[in-house]
CSV table of N, CA and C in Angstrom, one decimal:
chain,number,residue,atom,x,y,z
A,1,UNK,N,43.7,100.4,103.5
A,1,UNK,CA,42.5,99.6,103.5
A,1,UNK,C,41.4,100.5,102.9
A,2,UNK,N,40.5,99.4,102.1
A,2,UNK,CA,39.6,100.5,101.3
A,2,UNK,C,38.4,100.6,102.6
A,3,UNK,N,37.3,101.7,101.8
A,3,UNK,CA,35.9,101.8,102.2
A,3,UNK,C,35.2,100.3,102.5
A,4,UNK,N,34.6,99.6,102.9
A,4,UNK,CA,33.8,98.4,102.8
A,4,UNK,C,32.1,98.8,103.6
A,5,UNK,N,31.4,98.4,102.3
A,5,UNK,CA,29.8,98.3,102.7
A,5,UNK,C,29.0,97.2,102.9
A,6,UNK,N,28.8,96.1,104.2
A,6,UNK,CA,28.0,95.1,103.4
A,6,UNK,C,26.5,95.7,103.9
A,7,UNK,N,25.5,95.0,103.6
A,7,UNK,CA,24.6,94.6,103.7
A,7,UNK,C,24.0,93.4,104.3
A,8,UNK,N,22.9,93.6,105.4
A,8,UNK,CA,21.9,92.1,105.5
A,8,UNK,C,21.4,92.5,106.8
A,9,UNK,N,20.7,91.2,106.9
A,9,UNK,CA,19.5,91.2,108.2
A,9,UNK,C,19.5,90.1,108.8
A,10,UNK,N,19.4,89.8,109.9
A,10,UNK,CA,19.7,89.0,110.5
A,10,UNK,C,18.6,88.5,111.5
A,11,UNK,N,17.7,87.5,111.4
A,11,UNK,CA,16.8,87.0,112.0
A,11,UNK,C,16.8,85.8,111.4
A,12,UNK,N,16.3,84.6,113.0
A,12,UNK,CA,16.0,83.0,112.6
A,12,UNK,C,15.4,83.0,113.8
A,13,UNK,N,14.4,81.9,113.4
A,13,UNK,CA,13.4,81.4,114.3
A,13,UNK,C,13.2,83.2,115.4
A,14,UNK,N,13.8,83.2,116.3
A,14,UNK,CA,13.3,84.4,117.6
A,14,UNK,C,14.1,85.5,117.2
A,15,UNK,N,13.2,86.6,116.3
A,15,UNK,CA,14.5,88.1,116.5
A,15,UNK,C,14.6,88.5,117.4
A,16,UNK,N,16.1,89.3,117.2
A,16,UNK,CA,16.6,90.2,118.4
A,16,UNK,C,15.7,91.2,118.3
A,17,UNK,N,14.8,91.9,119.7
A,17,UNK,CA,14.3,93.1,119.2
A,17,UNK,C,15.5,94.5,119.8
A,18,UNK,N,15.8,95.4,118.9
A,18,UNK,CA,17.0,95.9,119.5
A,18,UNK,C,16.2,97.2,120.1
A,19,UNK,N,17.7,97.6,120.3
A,19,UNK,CA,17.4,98.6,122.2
A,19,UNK,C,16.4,99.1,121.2
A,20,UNK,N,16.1,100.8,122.6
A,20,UNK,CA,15.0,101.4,122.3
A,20,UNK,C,15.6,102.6,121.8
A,21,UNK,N,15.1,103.5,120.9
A,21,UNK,CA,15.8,104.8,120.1
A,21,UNK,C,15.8,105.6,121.4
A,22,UNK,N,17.1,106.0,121.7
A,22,UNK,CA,17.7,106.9,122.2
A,22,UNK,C,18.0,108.3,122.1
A,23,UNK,N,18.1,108.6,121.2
A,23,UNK,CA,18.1,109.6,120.7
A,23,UNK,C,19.1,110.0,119.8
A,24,UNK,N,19.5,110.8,119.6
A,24,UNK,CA,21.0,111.3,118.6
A,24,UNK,C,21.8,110.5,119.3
A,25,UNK,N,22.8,110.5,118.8
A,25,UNK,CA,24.5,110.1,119.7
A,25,UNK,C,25.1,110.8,120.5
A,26,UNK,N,25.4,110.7,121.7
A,26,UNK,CA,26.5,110.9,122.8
A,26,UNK,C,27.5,111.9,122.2
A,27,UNK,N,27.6,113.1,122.6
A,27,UNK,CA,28.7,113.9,122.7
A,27,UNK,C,29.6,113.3,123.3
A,28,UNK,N,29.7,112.9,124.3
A,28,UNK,CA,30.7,112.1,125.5
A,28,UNK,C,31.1,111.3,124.9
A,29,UNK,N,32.4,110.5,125.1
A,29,UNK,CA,32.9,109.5,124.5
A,29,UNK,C,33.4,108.3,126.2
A,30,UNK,N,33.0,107.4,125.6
A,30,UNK,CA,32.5,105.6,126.1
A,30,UNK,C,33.7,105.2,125.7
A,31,UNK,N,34.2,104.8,126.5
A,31,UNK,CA,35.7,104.1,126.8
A,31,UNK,C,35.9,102.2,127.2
A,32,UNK,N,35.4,101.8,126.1
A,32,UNK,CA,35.8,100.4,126.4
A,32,UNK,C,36.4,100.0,127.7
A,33,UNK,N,37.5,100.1,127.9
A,33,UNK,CA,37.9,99.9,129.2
A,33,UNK,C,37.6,100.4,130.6
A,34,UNK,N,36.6,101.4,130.9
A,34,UNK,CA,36.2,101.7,131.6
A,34,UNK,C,34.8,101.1,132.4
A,35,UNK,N,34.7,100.4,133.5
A,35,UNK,CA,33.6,100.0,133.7
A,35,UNK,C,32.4,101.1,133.8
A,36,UNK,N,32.8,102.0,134.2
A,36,UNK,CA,30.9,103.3,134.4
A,36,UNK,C,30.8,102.9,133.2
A,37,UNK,N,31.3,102.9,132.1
A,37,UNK,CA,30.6,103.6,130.6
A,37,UNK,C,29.7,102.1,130.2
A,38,UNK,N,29.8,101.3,130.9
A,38,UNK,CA,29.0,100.1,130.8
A,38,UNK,C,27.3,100.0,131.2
A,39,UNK,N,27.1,101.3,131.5
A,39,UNK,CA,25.5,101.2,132.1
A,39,UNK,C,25.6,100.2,133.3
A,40,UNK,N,24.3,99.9,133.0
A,40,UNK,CA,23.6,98.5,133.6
A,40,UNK,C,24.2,97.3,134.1
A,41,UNK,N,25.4,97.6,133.0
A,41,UNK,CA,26.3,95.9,133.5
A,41,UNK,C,27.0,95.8,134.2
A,42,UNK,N,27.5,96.8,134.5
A,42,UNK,CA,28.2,97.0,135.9
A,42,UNK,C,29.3,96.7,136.1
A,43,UNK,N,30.1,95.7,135.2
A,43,UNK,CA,31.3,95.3,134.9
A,43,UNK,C,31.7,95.4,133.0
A,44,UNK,N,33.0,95.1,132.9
A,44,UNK,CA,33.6,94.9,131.5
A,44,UNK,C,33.0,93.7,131.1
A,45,UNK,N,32.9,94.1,129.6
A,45,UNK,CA,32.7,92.5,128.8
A,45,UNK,C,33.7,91.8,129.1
A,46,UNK,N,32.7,90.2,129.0
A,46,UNK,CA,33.9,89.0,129.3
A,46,UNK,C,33.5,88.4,128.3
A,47,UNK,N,34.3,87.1,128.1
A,47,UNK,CA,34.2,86.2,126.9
A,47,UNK,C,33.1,85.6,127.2
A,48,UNK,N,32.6,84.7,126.2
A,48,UNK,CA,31.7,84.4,126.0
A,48,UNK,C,30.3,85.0,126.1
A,49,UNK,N,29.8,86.5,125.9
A,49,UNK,CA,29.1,87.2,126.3
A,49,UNK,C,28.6,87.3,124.7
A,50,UNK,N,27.4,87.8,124.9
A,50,UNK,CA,26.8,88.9,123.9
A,50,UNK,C,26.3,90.4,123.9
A,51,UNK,N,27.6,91.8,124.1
A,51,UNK,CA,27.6,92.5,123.9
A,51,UNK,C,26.5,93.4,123.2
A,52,UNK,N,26.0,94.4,123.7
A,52,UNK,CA,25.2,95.4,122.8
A,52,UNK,C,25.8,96.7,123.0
A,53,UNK,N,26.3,97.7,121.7
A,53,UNK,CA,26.8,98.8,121.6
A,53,UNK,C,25.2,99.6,121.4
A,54,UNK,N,24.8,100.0,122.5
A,54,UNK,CA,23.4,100.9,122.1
A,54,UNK,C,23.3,101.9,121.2
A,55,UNK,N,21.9,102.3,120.7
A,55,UNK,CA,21.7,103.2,119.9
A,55,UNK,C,22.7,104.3,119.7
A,56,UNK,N,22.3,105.3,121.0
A,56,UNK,CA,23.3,106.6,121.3
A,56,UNK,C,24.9,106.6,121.7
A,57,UNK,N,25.2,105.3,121.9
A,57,UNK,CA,26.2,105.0,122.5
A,57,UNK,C,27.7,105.7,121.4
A,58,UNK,N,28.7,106.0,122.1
A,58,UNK,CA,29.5,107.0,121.1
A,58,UNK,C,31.0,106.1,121.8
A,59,UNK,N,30.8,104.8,121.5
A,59,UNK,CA,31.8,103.7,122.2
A,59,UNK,C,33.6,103.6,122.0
A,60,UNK,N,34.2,103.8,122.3
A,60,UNK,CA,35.9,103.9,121.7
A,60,UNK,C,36.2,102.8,122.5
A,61,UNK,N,36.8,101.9,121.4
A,61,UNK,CA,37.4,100.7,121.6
A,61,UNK,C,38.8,101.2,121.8
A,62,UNK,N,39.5,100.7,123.3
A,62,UNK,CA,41.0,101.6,123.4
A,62,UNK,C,41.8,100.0,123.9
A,63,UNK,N,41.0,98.5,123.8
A,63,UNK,CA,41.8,97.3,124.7
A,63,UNK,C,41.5,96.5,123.8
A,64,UNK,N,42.1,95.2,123.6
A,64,UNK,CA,41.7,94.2,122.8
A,64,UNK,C,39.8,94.1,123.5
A,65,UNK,N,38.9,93.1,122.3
A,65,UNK,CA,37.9,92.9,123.0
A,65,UNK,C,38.2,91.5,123.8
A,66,UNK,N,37.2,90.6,124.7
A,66,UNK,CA,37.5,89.7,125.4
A,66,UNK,C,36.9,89.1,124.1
A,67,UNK,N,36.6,87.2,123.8
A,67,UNK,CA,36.2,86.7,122.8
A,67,UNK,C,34.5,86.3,123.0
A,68,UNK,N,34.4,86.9,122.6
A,68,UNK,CA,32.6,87.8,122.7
A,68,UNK,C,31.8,86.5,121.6
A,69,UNK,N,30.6,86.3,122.2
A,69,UNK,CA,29.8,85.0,121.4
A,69,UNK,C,29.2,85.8,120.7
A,70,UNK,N,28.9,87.3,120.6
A,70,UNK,CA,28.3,88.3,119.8
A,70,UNK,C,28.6,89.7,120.0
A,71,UNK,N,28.6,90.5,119.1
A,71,UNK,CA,29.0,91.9,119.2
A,71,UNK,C,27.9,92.7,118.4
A,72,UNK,N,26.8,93.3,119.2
A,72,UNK,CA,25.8,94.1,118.2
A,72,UNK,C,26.2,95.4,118.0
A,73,UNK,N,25.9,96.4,117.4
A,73,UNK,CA,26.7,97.8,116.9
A,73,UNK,C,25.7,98.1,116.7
A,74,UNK,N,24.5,99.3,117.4
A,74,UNK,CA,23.5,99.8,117.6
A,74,UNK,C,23.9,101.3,117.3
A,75,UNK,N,25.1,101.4,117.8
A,75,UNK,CA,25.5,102.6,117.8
A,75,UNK,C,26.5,103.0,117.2
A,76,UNK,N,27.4,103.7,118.2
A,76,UNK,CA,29.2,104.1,117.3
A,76,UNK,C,29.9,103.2,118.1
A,77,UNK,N,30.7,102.3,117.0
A,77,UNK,CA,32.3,102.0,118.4
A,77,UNK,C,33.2,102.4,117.1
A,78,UNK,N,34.6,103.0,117.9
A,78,UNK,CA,35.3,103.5,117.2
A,78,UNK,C,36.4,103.0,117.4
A,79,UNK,N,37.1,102.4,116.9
A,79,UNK,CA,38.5,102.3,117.1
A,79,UNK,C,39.8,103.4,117.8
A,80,UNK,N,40.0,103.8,118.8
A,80,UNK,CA,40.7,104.3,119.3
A,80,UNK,C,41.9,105.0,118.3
A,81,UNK,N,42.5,106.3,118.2
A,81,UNK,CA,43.5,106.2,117.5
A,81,UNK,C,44.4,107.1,117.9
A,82,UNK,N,44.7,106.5,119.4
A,82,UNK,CA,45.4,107.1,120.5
A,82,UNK,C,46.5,105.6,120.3
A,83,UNK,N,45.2,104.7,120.0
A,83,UNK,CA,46.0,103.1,120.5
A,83,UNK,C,46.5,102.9,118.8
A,84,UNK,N,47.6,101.6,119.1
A,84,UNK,CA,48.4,100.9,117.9
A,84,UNK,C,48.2,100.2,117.7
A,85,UNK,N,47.5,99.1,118.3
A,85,UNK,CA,47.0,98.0,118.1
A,85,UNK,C,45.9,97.4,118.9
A,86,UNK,N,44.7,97.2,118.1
A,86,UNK,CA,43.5,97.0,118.6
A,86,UNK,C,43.1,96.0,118.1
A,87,UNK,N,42.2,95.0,118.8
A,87,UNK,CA,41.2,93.8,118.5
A,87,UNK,C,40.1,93.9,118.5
A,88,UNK,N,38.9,93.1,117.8
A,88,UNK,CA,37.7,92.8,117.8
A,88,UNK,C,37.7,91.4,118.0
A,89,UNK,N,37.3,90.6,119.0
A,89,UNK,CA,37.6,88.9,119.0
A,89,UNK,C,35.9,88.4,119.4
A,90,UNK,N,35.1,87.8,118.1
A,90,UNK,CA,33.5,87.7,118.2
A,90,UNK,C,33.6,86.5,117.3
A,91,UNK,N,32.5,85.5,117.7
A,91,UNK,CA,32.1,85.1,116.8
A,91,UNK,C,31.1,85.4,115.6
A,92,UNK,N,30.2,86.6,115.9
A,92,UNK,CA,29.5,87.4,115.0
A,92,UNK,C,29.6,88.6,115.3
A,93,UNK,N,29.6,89.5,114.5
A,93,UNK,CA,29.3,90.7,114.5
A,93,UNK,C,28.3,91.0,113.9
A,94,UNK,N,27.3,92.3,114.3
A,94,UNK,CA,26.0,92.5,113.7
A,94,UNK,C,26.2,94.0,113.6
A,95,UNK,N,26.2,94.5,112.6
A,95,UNK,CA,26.0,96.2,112.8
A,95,UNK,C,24.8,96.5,112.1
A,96,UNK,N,23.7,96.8,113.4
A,96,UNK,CA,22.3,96.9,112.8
A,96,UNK,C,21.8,98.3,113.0
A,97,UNK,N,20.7,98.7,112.0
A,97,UNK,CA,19.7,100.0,112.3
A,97,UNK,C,20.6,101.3,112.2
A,98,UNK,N,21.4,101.6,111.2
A,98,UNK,CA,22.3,102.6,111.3
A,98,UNK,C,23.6,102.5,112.3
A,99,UNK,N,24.2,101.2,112.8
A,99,UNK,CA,24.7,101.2,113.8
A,99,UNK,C,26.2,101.4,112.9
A,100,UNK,N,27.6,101.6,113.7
A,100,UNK,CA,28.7,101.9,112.5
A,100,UNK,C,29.7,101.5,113.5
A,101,UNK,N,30.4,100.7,113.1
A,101,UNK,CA,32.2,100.9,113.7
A,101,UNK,C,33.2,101.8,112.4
A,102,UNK,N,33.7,102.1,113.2
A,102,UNK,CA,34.4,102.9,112.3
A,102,UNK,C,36.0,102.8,112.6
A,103,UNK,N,37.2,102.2,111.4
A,103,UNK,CA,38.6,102.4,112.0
A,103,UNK,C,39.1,103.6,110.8
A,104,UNK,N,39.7,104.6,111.9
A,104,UNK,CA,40.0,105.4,110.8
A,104,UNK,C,39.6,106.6,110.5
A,105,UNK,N,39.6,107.4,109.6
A,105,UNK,CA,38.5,108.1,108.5
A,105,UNK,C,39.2,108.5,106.9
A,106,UNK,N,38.7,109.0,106.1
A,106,UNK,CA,39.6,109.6,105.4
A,106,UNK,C,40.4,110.3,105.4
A,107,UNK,N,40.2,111.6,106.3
A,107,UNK,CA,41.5,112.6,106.8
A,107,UNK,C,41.8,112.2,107.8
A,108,UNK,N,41.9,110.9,108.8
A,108,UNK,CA,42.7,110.5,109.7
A,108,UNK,C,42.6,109.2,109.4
A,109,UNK,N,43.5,108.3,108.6
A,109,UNK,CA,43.7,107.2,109.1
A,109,UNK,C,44.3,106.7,109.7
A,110,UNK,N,43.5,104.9,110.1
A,110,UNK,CA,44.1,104.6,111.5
A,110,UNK,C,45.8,104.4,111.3
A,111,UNK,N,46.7,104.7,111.7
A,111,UNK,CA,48.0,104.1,111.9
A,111,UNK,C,48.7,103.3,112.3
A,112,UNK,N,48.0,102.3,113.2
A,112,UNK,CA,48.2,101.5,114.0
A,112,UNK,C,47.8,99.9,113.2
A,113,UNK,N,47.6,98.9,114.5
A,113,UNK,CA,46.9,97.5,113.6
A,113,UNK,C,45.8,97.7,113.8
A,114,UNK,N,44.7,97.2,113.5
A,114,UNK,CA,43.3,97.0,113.7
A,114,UNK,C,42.9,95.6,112.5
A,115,UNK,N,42.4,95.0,114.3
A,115,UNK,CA,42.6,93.6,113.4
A,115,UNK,C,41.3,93.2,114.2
A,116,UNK,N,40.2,92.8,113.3
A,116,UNK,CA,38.6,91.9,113.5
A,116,UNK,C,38.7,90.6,113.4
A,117,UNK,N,38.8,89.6,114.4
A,117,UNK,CA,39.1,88.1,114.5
A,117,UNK,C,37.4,87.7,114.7
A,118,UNK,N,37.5,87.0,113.6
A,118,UNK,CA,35.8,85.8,114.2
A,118,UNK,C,35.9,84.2,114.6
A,119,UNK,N,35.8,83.8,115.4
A,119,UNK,CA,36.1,82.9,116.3
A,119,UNK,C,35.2,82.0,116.2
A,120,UNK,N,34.4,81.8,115.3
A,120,UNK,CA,33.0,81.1,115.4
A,120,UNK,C,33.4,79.6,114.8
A,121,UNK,N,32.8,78.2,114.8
A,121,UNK,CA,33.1,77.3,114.7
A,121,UNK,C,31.7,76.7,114.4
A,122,UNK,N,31.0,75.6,114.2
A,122,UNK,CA,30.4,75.1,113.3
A,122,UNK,C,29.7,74.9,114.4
A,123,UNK,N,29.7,75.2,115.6
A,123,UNK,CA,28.4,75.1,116.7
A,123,UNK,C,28.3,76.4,117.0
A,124,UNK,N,28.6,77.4,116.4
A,124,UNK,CA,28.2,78.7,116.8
A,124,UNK,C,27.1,79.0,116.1
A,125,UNK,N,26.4,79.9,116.5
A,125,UNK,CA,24.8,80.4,116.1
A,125,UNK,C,25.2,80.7,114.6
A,126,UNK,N,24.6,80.5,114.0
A,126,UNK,CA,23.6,80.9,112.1
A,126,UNK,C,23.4,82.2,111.7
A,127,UNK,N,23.7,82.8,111.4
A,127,UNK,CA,23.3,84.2,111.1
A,127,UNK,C,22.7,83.9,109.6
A,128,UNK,N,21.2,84.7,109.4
A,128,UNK,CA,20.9,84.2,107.9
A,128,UNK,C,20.9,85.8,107.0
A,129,UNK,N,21.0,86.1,105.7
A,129,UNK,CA,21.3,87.4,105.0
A,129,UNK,C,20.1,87.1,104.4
A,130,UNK,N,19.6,88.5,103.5
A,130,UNK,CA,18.9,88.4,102.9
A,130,UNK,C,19.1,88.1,101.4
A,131,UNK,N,18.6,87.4,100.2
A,131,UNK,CA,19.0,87.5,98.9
A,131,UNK,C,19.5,86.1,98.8
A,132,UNK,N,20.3,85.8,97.5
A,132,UNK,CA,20.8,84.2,97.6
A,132,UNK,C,21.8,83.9,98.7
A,133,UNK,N,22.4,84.8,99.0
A,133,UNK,CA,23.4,84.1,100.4
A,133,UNK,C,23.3,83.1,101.6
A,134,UNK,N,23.7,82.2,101.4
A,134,UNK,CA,23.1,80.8,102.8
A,134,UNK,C,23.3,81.4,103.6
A,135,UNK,N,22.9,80.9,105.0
A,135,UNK,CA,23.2,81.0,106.3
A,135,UNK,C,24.7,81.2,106.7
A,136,UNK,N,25.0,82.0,107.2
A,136,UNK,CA,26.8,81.6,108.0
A,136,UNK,C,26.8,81.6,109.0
A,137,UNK,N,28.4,81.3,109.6
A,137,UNK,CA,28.4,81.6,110.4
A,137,UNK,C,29.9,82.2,110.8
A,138,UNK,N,30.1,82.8,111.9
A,138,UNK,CA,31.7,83.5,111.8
A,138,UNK,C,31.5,84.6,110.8
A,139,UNK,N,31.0,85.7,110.8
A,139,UNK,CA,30.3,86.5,109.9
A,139,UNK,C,30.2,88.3,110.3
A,140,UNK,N,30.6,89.0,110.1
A,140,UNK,CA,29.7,90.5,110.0
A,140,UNK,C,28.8,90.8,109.1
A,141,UNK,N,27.4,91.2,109.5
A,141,UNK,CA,26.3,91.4,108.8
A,141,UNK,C,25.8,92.6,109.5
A,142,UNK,N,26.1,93.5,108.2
A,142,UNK,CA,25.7,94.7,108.1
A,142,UNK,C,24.6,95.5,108.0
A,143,UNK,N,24.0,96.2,108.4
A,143,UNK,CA,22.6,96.6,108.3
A,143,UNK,C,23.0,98.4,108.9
A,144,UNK,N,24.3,99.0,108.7
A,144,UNK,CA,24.7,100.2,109.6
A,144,UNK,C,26.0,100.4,108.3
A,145,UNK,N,27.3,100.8,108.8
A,145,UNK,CA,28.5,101.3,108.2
A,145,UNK,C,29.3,100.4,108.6
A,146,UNK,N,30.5,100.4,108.2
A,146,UNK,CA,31.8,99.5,108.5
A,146,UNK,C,32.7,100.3,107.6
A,147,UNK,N,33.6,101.2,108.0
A,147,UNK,CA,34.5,102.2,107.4
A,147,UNK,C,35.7,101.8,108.0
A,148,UNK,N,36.8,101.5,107.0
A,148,UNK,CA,38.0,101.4,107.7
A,148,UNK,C,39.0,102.1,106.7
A,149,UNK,N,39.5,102.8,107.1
A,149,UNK,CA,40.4,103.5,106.6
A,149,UNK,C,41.8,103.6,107.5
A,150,UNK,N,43.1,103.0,106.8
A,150,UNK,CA,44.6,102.4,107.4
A,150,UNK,C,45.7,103.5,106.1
A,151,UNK,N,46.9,103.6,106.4
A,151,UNK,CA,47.8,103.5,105.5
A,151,UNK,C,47.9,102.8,104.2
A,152,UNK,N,48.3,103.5,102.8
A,152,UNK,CA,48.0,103.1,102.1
A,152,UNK,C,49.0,101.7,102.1
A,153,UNK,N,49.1,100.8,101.0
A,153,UNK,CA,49.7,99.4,101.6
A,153,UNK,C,50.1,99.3,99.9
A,154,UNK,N,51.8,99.2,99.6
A,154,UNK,CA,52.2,98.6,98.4
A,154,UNK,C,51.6,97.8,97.5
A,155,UNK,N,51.5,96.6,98.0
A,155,UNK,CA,51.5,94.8,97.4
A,155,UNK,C,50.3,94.4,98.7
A,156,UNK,N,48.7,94.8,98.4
A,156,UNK,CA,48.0,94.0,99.6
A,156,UNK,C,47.8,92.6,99.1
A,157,UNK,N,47.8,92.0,100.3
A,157,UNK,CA,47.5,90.4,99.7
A,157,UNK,C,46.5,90.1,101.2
A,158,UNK,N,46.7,88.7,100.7
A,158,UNK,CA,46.1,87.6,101.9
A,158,UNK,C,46.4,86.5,101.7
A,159,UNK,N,46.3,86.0,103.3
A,159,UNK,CA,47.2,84.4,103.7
A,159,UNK,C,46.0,83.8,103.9
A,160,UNK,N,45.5,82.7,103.5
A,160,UNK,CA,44.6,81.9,103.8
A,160,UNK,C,45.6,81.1,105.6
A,161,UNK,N,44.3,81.0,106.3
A,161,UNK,CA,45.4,80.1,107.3
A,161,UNK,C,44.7,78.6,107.5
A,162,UNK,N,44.1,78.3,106.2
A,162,UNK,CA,43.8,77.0,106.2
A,162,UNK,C,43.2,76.7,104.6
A,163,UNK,N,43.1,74.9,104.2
A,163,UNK,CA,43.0,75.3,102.5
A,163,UNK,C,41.6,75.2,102.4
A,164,UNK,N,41.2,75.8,101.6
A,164,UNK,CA,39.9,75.9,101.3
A,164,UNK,C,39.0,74.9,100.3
A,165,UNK,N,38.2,74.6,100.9
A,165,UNK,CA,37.2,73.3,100.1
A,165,UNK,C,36.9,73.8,99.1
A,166,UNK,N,36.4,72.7,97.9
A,166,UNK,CA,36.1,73.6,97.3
A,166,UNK,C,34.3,73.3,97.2
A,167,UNK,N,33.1,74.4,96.4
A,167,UNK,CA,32.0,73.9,96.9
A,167,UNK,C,31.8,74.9,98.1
């Protein structure tokens, strides 16, 4: 899997205003599965939630996610690479303000699956980009990093799993 950069911004009608600057990043590492590393919430993400990965937050994703109505990335979440196979299951993802997920790196890639599912459906919220791009939805919009680095792969392809309109 190569490098991927996008770009965009994401406001309609009411912005998110995001957390407050925290400071650098967490030496400590934030264990998805772990309820403490949750702050305030007191419990694990459940589905239908809208998640915030804070500023400082230095997050490791080690369990599938639950199917999240949003996933913001303020901070770090990292892909575990202890684990073999991991999920991201959102209908949006937002990686805003320098915010990064990261699977992988160059001198370690991930070896495992790592697979980002978007779940969104034609009543899920609008995300709008900036420049000619419409509105979407079912989307990551970047405004931070998205680094994925896997084993190299012979013959990459892709399966469409439904046919495409065209338009």
């Amino acid at each position: 899997i190569g490098k991927v950069k996008l770009t965009a911004i994401y406001c309609r009608w009411m912005c998110p205003i995001p957390p407050e600057e925290q400071g650098k990043t967490e030496k400590i590492k934030r264990f998805w599965s772990i309820m403490a590393c949750w702050d305030e919430m007191g419990k694990l993400p459940e589905d239908d939630e809208v998640i915030v990965i804070k500023k400082h937050w230095n997050m490791h994703l080690d369990v599938h996610t639950p199917r999240l109505k949003k996933l913001q990335v303020y901070g770090k979440l990292i892909f575990d690479k202890e684990k073999s196979d991991l999920q991201i299951n959102s209908e949006n993802i937002e990686i805003m303000d320098g915010g990064e997920i990261q699977v992988g790196s160059k001198d370690e890639p991930f070896e495992g699956k790592a697979v980002i599912n978007l779940h969104g459906n034609t009543s899920s919220d609008t995300m709008t980009s900036e420049g000619d791009i419409s509105p979407v939805q079912n989307a990551i919009l970047n405004k931070g990093k998205l680094s994925m680095f896997g084993q190299e792969v012979a013959h990459p392809w892709l399966r469409l799993t439904r046919k495409v309109i065209k338009g």
